[in-house]
Structure formats: structure tokens, C-alpha cells
Tab-separated table of C-alpha atoms and ligand atoms in Angstrom:
chain	number	residue	atom	x	y	z
A	114	MET	CA	24.425	-111.299	-130.314
A	115	GLY	CA	27.373	-111.918	-132.941
A	116	PHE	CA	30.640	-113.281	-132.253
A	117	VAL	CA	34.058	-113.054	-133.853
A	118	THR	CA	36.817	-115.541	-133.083
A	119	ILE	CA	40.172	-113.487	-132.898
A	120	ASN	CA	43.365	-115.430	-132.064
A	121	GLY	CA	41.345	-118.445	-131.129
A	122	ARG	CA	39.190	-116.471	-128.620
A	123	SER	CA	35.587	-116.004	-129.343
A	124	VAL	CA	34.556	-112.519	-128.392
A	125	PRO	CA	31.202	-110.656	-128.691
A	126	ILE	CA	30.969	-108.008	-131.346
A	127	LYS	CA	28.863	-105.813	-129.109
A	128	GLY	CA	28.552	-102.974	-131.504
A	129	ALA	CA	31.956	-102.931	-133.048
A	130	LYS	CA	32.060	-102.155	-136.619
A	131	THR	CA	35.572	-103.452	-137.542
A	132	VAL	CA	37.860	-106.204	-136.393
A	133	LEU	CA	40.290	-103.423	-135.296
A	134	GLU	CA	37.791	-101.892	-133.065
A	135	ILE	CA	37.406	-105.346	-131.523
A	136	ALA	CA	41.274	-106.075	-131.321
A	137	ARG	CA	41.614	-102.843	-129.362
A	138	ARG	CA	38.708	-103.315	-127.124
A	139	GLU	CA	40.325	-106.729	-126.278
A	140	GLY	CA	43.721	-105.372	-125.732
A	141	ILE	CA	45.116	-107.118	-129.013
A	142	TRP	CA	47.832	-105.043	-130.323
A	143	ILE	CA	47.632	-104.376	-134.236
A	144	PRO	CA	49.958	-101.646	-135.852
A	145	THR	CA	48.207	-98.948	-137.589
A	146	LEU	CA	49.410	-95.777	-139.126
A	147	CYS	CA	46.493	-94.445	-140.941
A	148	ASN	CA	43.595	-95.118	-138.600
A	149	HIS	CA	42.216	-92.392	-136.377
A	150	PRO	CA	39.093	-93.122	-134.213
A	151	GLY	CA	37.426	-89.761	-135.357
A	152	LEU	CA	37.942	-90.409	-139.072
A	153	PRO	CA	36.472	-92.855	-141.412
A	154	PRO	CA	38.879	-95.852	-142.050
A	155	TYR	CA	40.668	-95.705	-145.405
A	156	GLY	CA	43.144	-98.712	-145.402
A	157	ALA	CA	45.970	-96.848	-146.688
A	158	CYS	CA	49.091	-98.285	-144.724
A	159	ARG	CA	47.949	-101.808	-144.680
A	160	LEU	CA	49.840	-102.377	-141.471
A	161	CYS	CA	46.800	-103.444	-139.613
A	162	LEU	CA	46.596	-106.720	-141.661
A	163	VAL	CA	45.240	-109.760	-140.178
A	164	GLU	CA	44.659	-113.256	-141.711
A	165	VAL	CA	41.014	-114.164	-142.400
A	166	LYS	CA	40.616	-118.004	-141.719
A	167	ALA	CA	36.915	-118.197	-141.991
A	168	GLY	CA	33.622	-116.063	-142.260
A	169	ALA	CA	34.759	-113.822	-145.218
A	170	LYS	CA	37.284	-114.175	-148.212
A	171	PRO	CA	40.216	-116.075	-146.650
A	172	GLY	CA	43.663	-114.325	-146.771
A	173	LEU	CA	45.040	-111.170	-145.596
A	174	ALA	CA	42.730	-108.184	-144.859
A	175	ALA	CA	43.068	-104.567	-143.450
A	176	SER	CA	41.502	-104.943	-140.159
A	177	CYS	CA	40.585	-101.188	-139.926
A	178	THR	CA	38.238	-101.798	-142.965
A	179	LEU	CA	37.118	-105.368	-142.266
A	180	PRO	CA	33.574	-105.526	-140.899
A	181	ALA	CA	33.067	-107.532	-137.819
A	182	THR	CA	30.632	-109.962	-138.754
A	183	ASP	CA	29.113	-112.975	-136.844
A	184	GLY	CA	31.304	-116.044	-137.394
A	185	LEU	CA	34.291	-114.327	-138.729
A	186	VAL	CA	37.591	-116.100	-137.700
A	187	VAL	CA	40.875	-113.978	-137.767
A	188	GLU	CA	44.430	-114.244	-136.673
A	189	THR	CA	46.542	-111.208	-135.871
A	190	ASP	CA	50.017	-112.333	-135.686
A	191	THR	CA	50.512	-115.372	-138.119
A	192	PRO	CA	53.911	-115.733	-139.873
A	193	ARG	CA	52.303	-114.446	-142.970
A	194	VAL	CA	51.126	-111.282	-141.300
A	195	GLN	CA	54.496	-110.790	-139.746
A	196	ARG	CA	56.195	-111.152	-143.049
A	197	THR	CA	53.881	-108.792	-144.942
A	198	ARG	CA	54.000	-106.088	-142.112
A	199	LYS	CA	57.882	-106.353	-142.477
A	200	ILE	CA	57.789	-105.604	-146.231
A	201	LEU	CA	55.376	-102.740	-145.686
A	202	ILE	CA	57.327	-101.110	-142.870
A	203	LYS	CA	60.469	-101.617	-144.985
A	204	LEU	CA	58.889	-99.701	-147.850
A	205	LEU	CA	57.615	-96.964	-145.556
A	206	LEU	CA	61.269	-96.500	-144.250
A	207	GLU	CA	62.431	-96.221	-147.612
A	208	ARG	CA	59.860	-93.619	-148.418
A	209	ALA	CA	60.076	-91.644	-145.192
A	210	PRO	CA	63.426	-92.583	-143.594
A	211	GLU	CA	63.259	-89.599	-141.040
A	212	ALA	CA	59.760	-90.153	-139.782
A	213	GLU	CA	60.162	-91.262	-135.985
A	214	VAL	CA	56.768	-92.793	-135.994
A	215	VAL	CA	57.798	-95.219	-138.923
A	216	LYS	CA	61.221	-96.026	-137.391
A	217	ASP	CA	59.622	-96.813	-134.175
A	218	LEU	CA	57.119	-98.921	-135.395
A	219	ALA	CA	59.694	-100.805	-137.643
A	220	LYS	CA	61.670	-101.657	-134.380
A	221	LYS	CA	58.567	-103.001	-132.855
A	222	LEU	CA	57.944	-105.098	-135.948
A	223	GLY	CA	61.577	-106.252	-135.752
A	224	VAL	CA	62.880	-104.257	-138.753
A	225	VAL	CA	66.097	-102.443	-137.931
A	226	PRO	CA	66.443	-99.156	-139.981
A	227	PRO	CA	69.903	-98.912	-141.647
A	228	ALA	CA	72.417	-97.033	-139.337
A	229	GLU	CA	73.497	-94.571	-141.843
A	230	GLN	CA	70.388	-94.058	-144.038
A	231	VAL	CA	70.925	-90.792	-145.778
A	232	ALA	CA	67.593	-89.210	-146.829
A	233	ALA	CA	67.477	-88.902	-150.464
A	234	PRO	CA	66.336	-85.290	-151.696
A	235	GLU	CA	63.157	-86.735	-152.989
A	236	THR	CA	62.297	-88.367	-149.702
A	237	THR	CA	59.547	-86.964	-147.534
A	238	ARG	CA	58.101	-87.568	-144.120
A	239	CYS	CA	54.763	-88.149	-145.609
A	240	ILE	CA	53.604	-91.627	-145.587
A	241	LEU	CA	50.642	-91.039	-147.712
A	242	CYS	CA	48.293	-92.235	-144.739
A	243	GLY	CA	45.623	-89.534	-145.838
A	244	LEU	CA	44.683	-88.639	-142.326
A	245	CYS	CA	44.958	-84.944	-143.096
A	246	VAL	CA	42.761	-85.305	-146.211
A	247	ARG	CA	40.100	-87.110	-144.312
A	248	ALA	CA	40.437	-84.415	-141.307
A	249	CYS	CA	40.153	-81.525	-143.860
A	250	GLU	CA	37.173	-83.208	-145.463
A	251	SER	CA	35.556	-83.744	-142.252
A	252	ILE	CA	36.002	-80.078	-141.118
A	253	GLY	CA	34.312	-79.235	-144.442
A	254	SER	CA	37.097	-77.455	-146.351
A	255	SER	CA	38.594	-80.191	-148.618
A	256	ALA	CA	41.629	-77.899	-149.248
A	257	ILE	CA	43.933	-80.893	-150.100
A	258	GLY	CA	43.683	-84.172	-151.632
A	259	PHE	CA	45.576	-87.102	-153.207
A	260	ALA	CA	47.156	-86.459	-156.585
A	261	PHE	CA	48.801	-88.730	-159.145
A	262	ARG	CA	49.302	-92.433	-159.009
A	263	GLY	CA	52.086	-94.950	-158.096
A	264	SER	CA	55.296	-93.562	-156.964
A	265	ARG	CA	54.287	-89.973	-157.976
A	266	ARG	CA	51.255	-90.127	-155.367
A	267	LYS	CA	51.162	-87.285	-152.955
A	268	VAL	CA	48.873	-85.079	-150.958
A	269	MET	CA	48.570	-81.488	-152.220
A	270	PRO	CA	46.122	-78.711	-152.695
A	271	PRO	CA	44.329	-78.757	-156.152
A	272	PHE	CA	46.580	-78.314	-159.076
A	273	GLY	CA	49.574	-78.011	-156.864
A	274	LYS	CA	48.883	-74.211	-156.257
A	275	PRO	CA	48.599	-72.838	-152.713
A	276	ALA	CA	45.715	-74.143	-150.653
A	277	LEU	CA	43.198	-71.233	-151.100
A	278	GLU	CA	40.501	-72.973	-149.349
A	279	CYS	CA	42.576	-73.801	-146.076
A	280	LEU	CA	40.641	-72.434	-142.991
A	281	GLY	CA	43.831	-72.524	-140.885
A	282	CYS	CA	42.008	-74.979	-138.536
A	283	GLN	CA	45.306	-76.948	-138.201
A	284	ALA	CA	43.417	-80.405	-137.841
A	285	CYS	CA	45.966	-81.865	-140.323
A	286	VAL	CA	48.619	-81.060	-138.070
A	287	GLN	CA	46.816	-82.796	-135.107
A	288	VAL	CA	46.266	-85.960	-137.099
A	289	CYS	CA	49.565	-86.162	-139.090
A	290	PRO	CA	51.625	-89.041	-137.605
A	291	THR	CA	54.911	-88.048	-139.076
A	292	GLY	CA	55.081	-84.238	-138.300
A	293	GLU	CA	55.047	-83.504	-142.154
A	294	VAL	CA	52.652	-80.514	-141.778
A	295	VAL	CA	53.677	-77.409	-139.928
A	296	PHE	CA	52.026	-74.211	-139.462
A	297	THR	CA	53.812	-71.027	-138.626
A	298	ILE	CA	52.755	-67.510	-137.659
A	299	SER	CA	54.365	-64.543	-139.542
A	300	GLY	CA	53.078	-61.207	-138.611
A	301	ASN	CA	49.313	-61.585	-138.684
A	302	ARG	CA	49.348	-64.479	-141.032
A	303	LEU	CA	49.124	-68.279	-140.452
A	304	GLN	CA	51.239	-70.117	-143.013
A	305	GLY	CA	50.908	-73.819	-143.517
A	306	GLU	CA	53.361	-76.203	-145.287
A	307	PRO	CA	53.472	-78.196	-147.352
A	308	TRP	CA	50.203	-76.763	-148.413
A	309	ARG	CA	51.644	-73.150	-149.015
A	310	SER	CA	48.423	-71.854	-147.214
A	311	GLU	CA	48.181	-68.531	-145.723
A	312	VAL	CA	45.325	-67.253	-143.667
A	313	GLU	CA	44.805	-64.066	-141.777
A	314	LEU	CA	44.732	-64.165	-137.979
A	315	LYS	CA	41.831	-62.229	-136.082
A	316	GLU	CA	43.167	-59.775	-133.516
A	317	CYS	CA	41.153	-59.330	-130.205
A	318	ALA	CA	39.432	-56.194	-129.885
A	319	SER	CA	40.490	-55.916	-126.334
A	320	CYS	CA	44.048	-57.014	-125.837
A	321	GLY	CA	45.252	-57.045	-129.470
A	322	ARG	CA	46.432	-60.564	-129.277
A	323	LEU	CA	46.240	-62.707	-132.426
A	324	PHE	CA	43.880	-65.487	-131.512
A	325	ALA	CA	41.941	-67.114	-134.402
A	326	PRO	CA	42.151	-67.821	-138.166
A	327	ARG	CA	39.655	-65.408	-139.610
A	328	PRO	CA	38.283	-68.006	-142.317
A	329	LEU	CA	37.795	-70.605	-139.505
A	330	VAL	CA	35.719	-68.364	-137.242
A	331	GLU	CA	33.567	-67.355	-140.374
A	332	HIS	CA	33.454	-71.086	-141.558
A	333	LEU	CA	32.308	-72.419	-138.001
A	334	LYS	CA	29.534	-69.856	-137.797
A	335	GLU	CA	28.296	-70.561	-141.344
A	336	ARG	CA	28.500	-74.285	-141.267
A	337	PHE	CA	27.642	-75.160	-137.612
A	338	GLY	CA	25.828	-71.965	-136.569
A	339	PHE	CA	28.347	-71.451	-133.763
A	340	ASP	CA	27.202	-68.295	-132.181
A	341	PHE	CA	30.331	-66.560	-131.504
A	342	ALA	CA	28.856	-63.806	-129.200
A	343	GLY	CA	32.285	-62.471	-128.327
A	344	GLU	CA	33.920	-63.468	-131.450
A	345	GLU	CA	35.797	-60.088	-131.504
A	346	LEU	CA	37.597	-61.050	-128.247
A	347	CYS	CA	40.219	-63.718	-127.468
A	348	PRO	CA	39.233	-66.494	-125.243
A	349	GLU	CA	40.912	-65.054	-122.157
A	350	CYS	CA	39.253	-61.504	-122.828
A	351	ARG	CA	35.737	-63.174	-123.459
A	352	ARG	CA	36.094	-65.240	-120.107
A	353	GLN	CA	36.965	-61.970	-118.479
A	354	ALA	CA	34.183	-60.132	-119.854
A	355	MET	CA	31.718	-62.951	-118.999
A	356	ALA	CA	33.043	-62.854	-115.309
A	357	ALA	CA	32.636	-59.046	-115.006
A	358	LYS	CA	28.939	-59.303	-116.448
A	359	LEU	CA	28.188	-62.323	-114.196
A	360	ALA	CA	29.476	-60.197	-111.280
A	361	GLU	CA	27.456	-57.358	-112.140
A	362	THR	CA	24.289	-59.387	-112.636
A	363	ILE	CA	24.852	-61.332	-109.262
A	364	LEU	CA	26.314	-58.457	-107.348
A	365	PRO	CA	24.940	-55.245	-108.825
A	366	GLY	CA	26.746	-52.295	-107.830
A	367	ALA	CA	29.721	-54.502	-106.252
A	368	GLN	CA	32.260	-52.770	-108.616
A	369	GLY	CA	31.005	-49.366	-108.185
B	643	SF4	S1	50.806	-85.175	-144.762
B	643	SF4	FE1	50.886	-86.424	-142.712
B	643	SF4	S2	48.693	-86.862	-142.467
B	643	SF4	FE2	49.000	-86.108	-144.589
B	643	SF4	S3	49.232	-88.015	-145.842
B	643	SF4	FE3	51.149	-87.358	-145.319
B	643	SF4	S4	51.827	-88.286	-143.208
B	643	SF4	FE4	49.551	-88.528	-143.528
B	644	FES	S1	45.332	-98.720	-140.223
B	644	FES	FE1	44.393	-100.007	-141.365
B	644	FES	S2	45.241	-99.942	-143.359
B	644	FES	FE2	46.237	-98.484	-142.178
């Protein structure tokens, strides 16, 4: 079995793929902003930096993408690591001064956000973590992606047009750490910002309630073969229909 030395302690790798996974398992706190256990690592925020001392190229490395290999020696909280994290979080504060998750992390890292920071018109709450892009890819829609380089870099639908491929699954809302992505219902449409997406909601055939984005239901059926036996019904009406059917089967004539 392989071992990694982390903060002077030798710990077994035991199936962990990255140093971040080991640190979490061992209760060692490493700040992260672009990592999600259900999505492939991307190494965007760099806040999870650790210092490699031996067993791989020495220097700073993002622990979420650093493979846990036998003989690796890392430190998670050296002065160099702390200094670099502070620089990174300050840059994120400048980019997204209103993102609570950034402000909270800055405080935790000993960086105090300026008391009267006024958000410039071009600031955003997007920290370019890419979680929404990876979530959208993993669902299979890839309605959004990164565009441009350097300071112009942003996440958006292809060619900056409304996200026509959006399924309305709202996985991007679930994973976005800053609240930059918002979906709202208008009539029978579900609208997503900043993607400018719009999808139709299905109406329950029984109670008339709007309950699921139509393209999502179709996508799940096509891609995963989900058998939506009662796809015309909302979950509540489906549950009631199933209960009624069950009662009829187990207690025939009970309702008559
Ligand atoms: S919109 Fe949210 S999830 Fe997507 S890159 Fe920006 S901060 Fe990350
Ligand atoms: S969590 Fe590792 S780079 Fe963001």
C-alpha cells in the first residue's frame, strides 16, 4: 500500500486519487473554490495549493489535481502557501467583491475585504471556477463554456447567444458557489441568467401544476433511458396514482 506524507504525517493512500482527497479524509483543511466531489477537478482557483517537498516536482501545486502517489511529501500551510493564497483571494475579491463565499474565505485566510468596496460596473459574482461548465457537460448538454482569454475570460453560451442547448436542469445553480446563476419562472417558461436560456415547463396532466422542464424530461429519457411511466404527471399526482393502483391491486374492490 502506498503512503503520502502530509504535514509531516505519513498516511496511507487507500484509494485516494488526489492529495486534496487525502487531506479531506484526514481532516486537514485546504481551501477550495472550484472543487466538487461529483465533478472532475479542473484546477481553476488555485486556492488549494500545497507545497511539494519530495516525490514530485518541488514547489506549489494544486492539491485537487495533484495525484496521490507513493512517497509524495507535501505541506499544506507553509508561509509560501499562505502568501500565495492571500494573493489569489485578493484577486478574487477584486473580481467578485460581492460574492459572499469569497469574502468569507478571505476572512478565513486573514485578508480583510476593504470596508467600503464599491462594485465597479464590470465586476461580477463569477469567479471563473468552471463548476457550472463541468456540471453542464456531465449532464450532457454543454450549453455553456469558457470564452476569451485573460481579463476578458468569461463563461457564456456559444457565441454569446442565448443558451439554446439549455435543458433547464439547473445543475449550474446547484454547483455555483457564488449565486451568479439564477433561474426564474415566468408563465410556463423557465428562464436562466446569465445564460439567457428559456425552456418550457411541462404541465401536470392531472392537477395542471408546472413541474419539469420539457427538454430535460426528453433528454433523460433519450440519454439514460429513464422510463417516465407517468411523465405526464407531476411527482405528487404520480405518487397518488401509484398508491391508488397499489390499493386496487392489494385490496380489490376496497374503493368501490
Ligand atoms: S457562474 Fe458560478 S459556477 Fe460558473 S464559473 Fe462563475 S462562479 Fe463558477
Ligand atoms: S480547488 Fe483546486 S484549484 Fe480550485
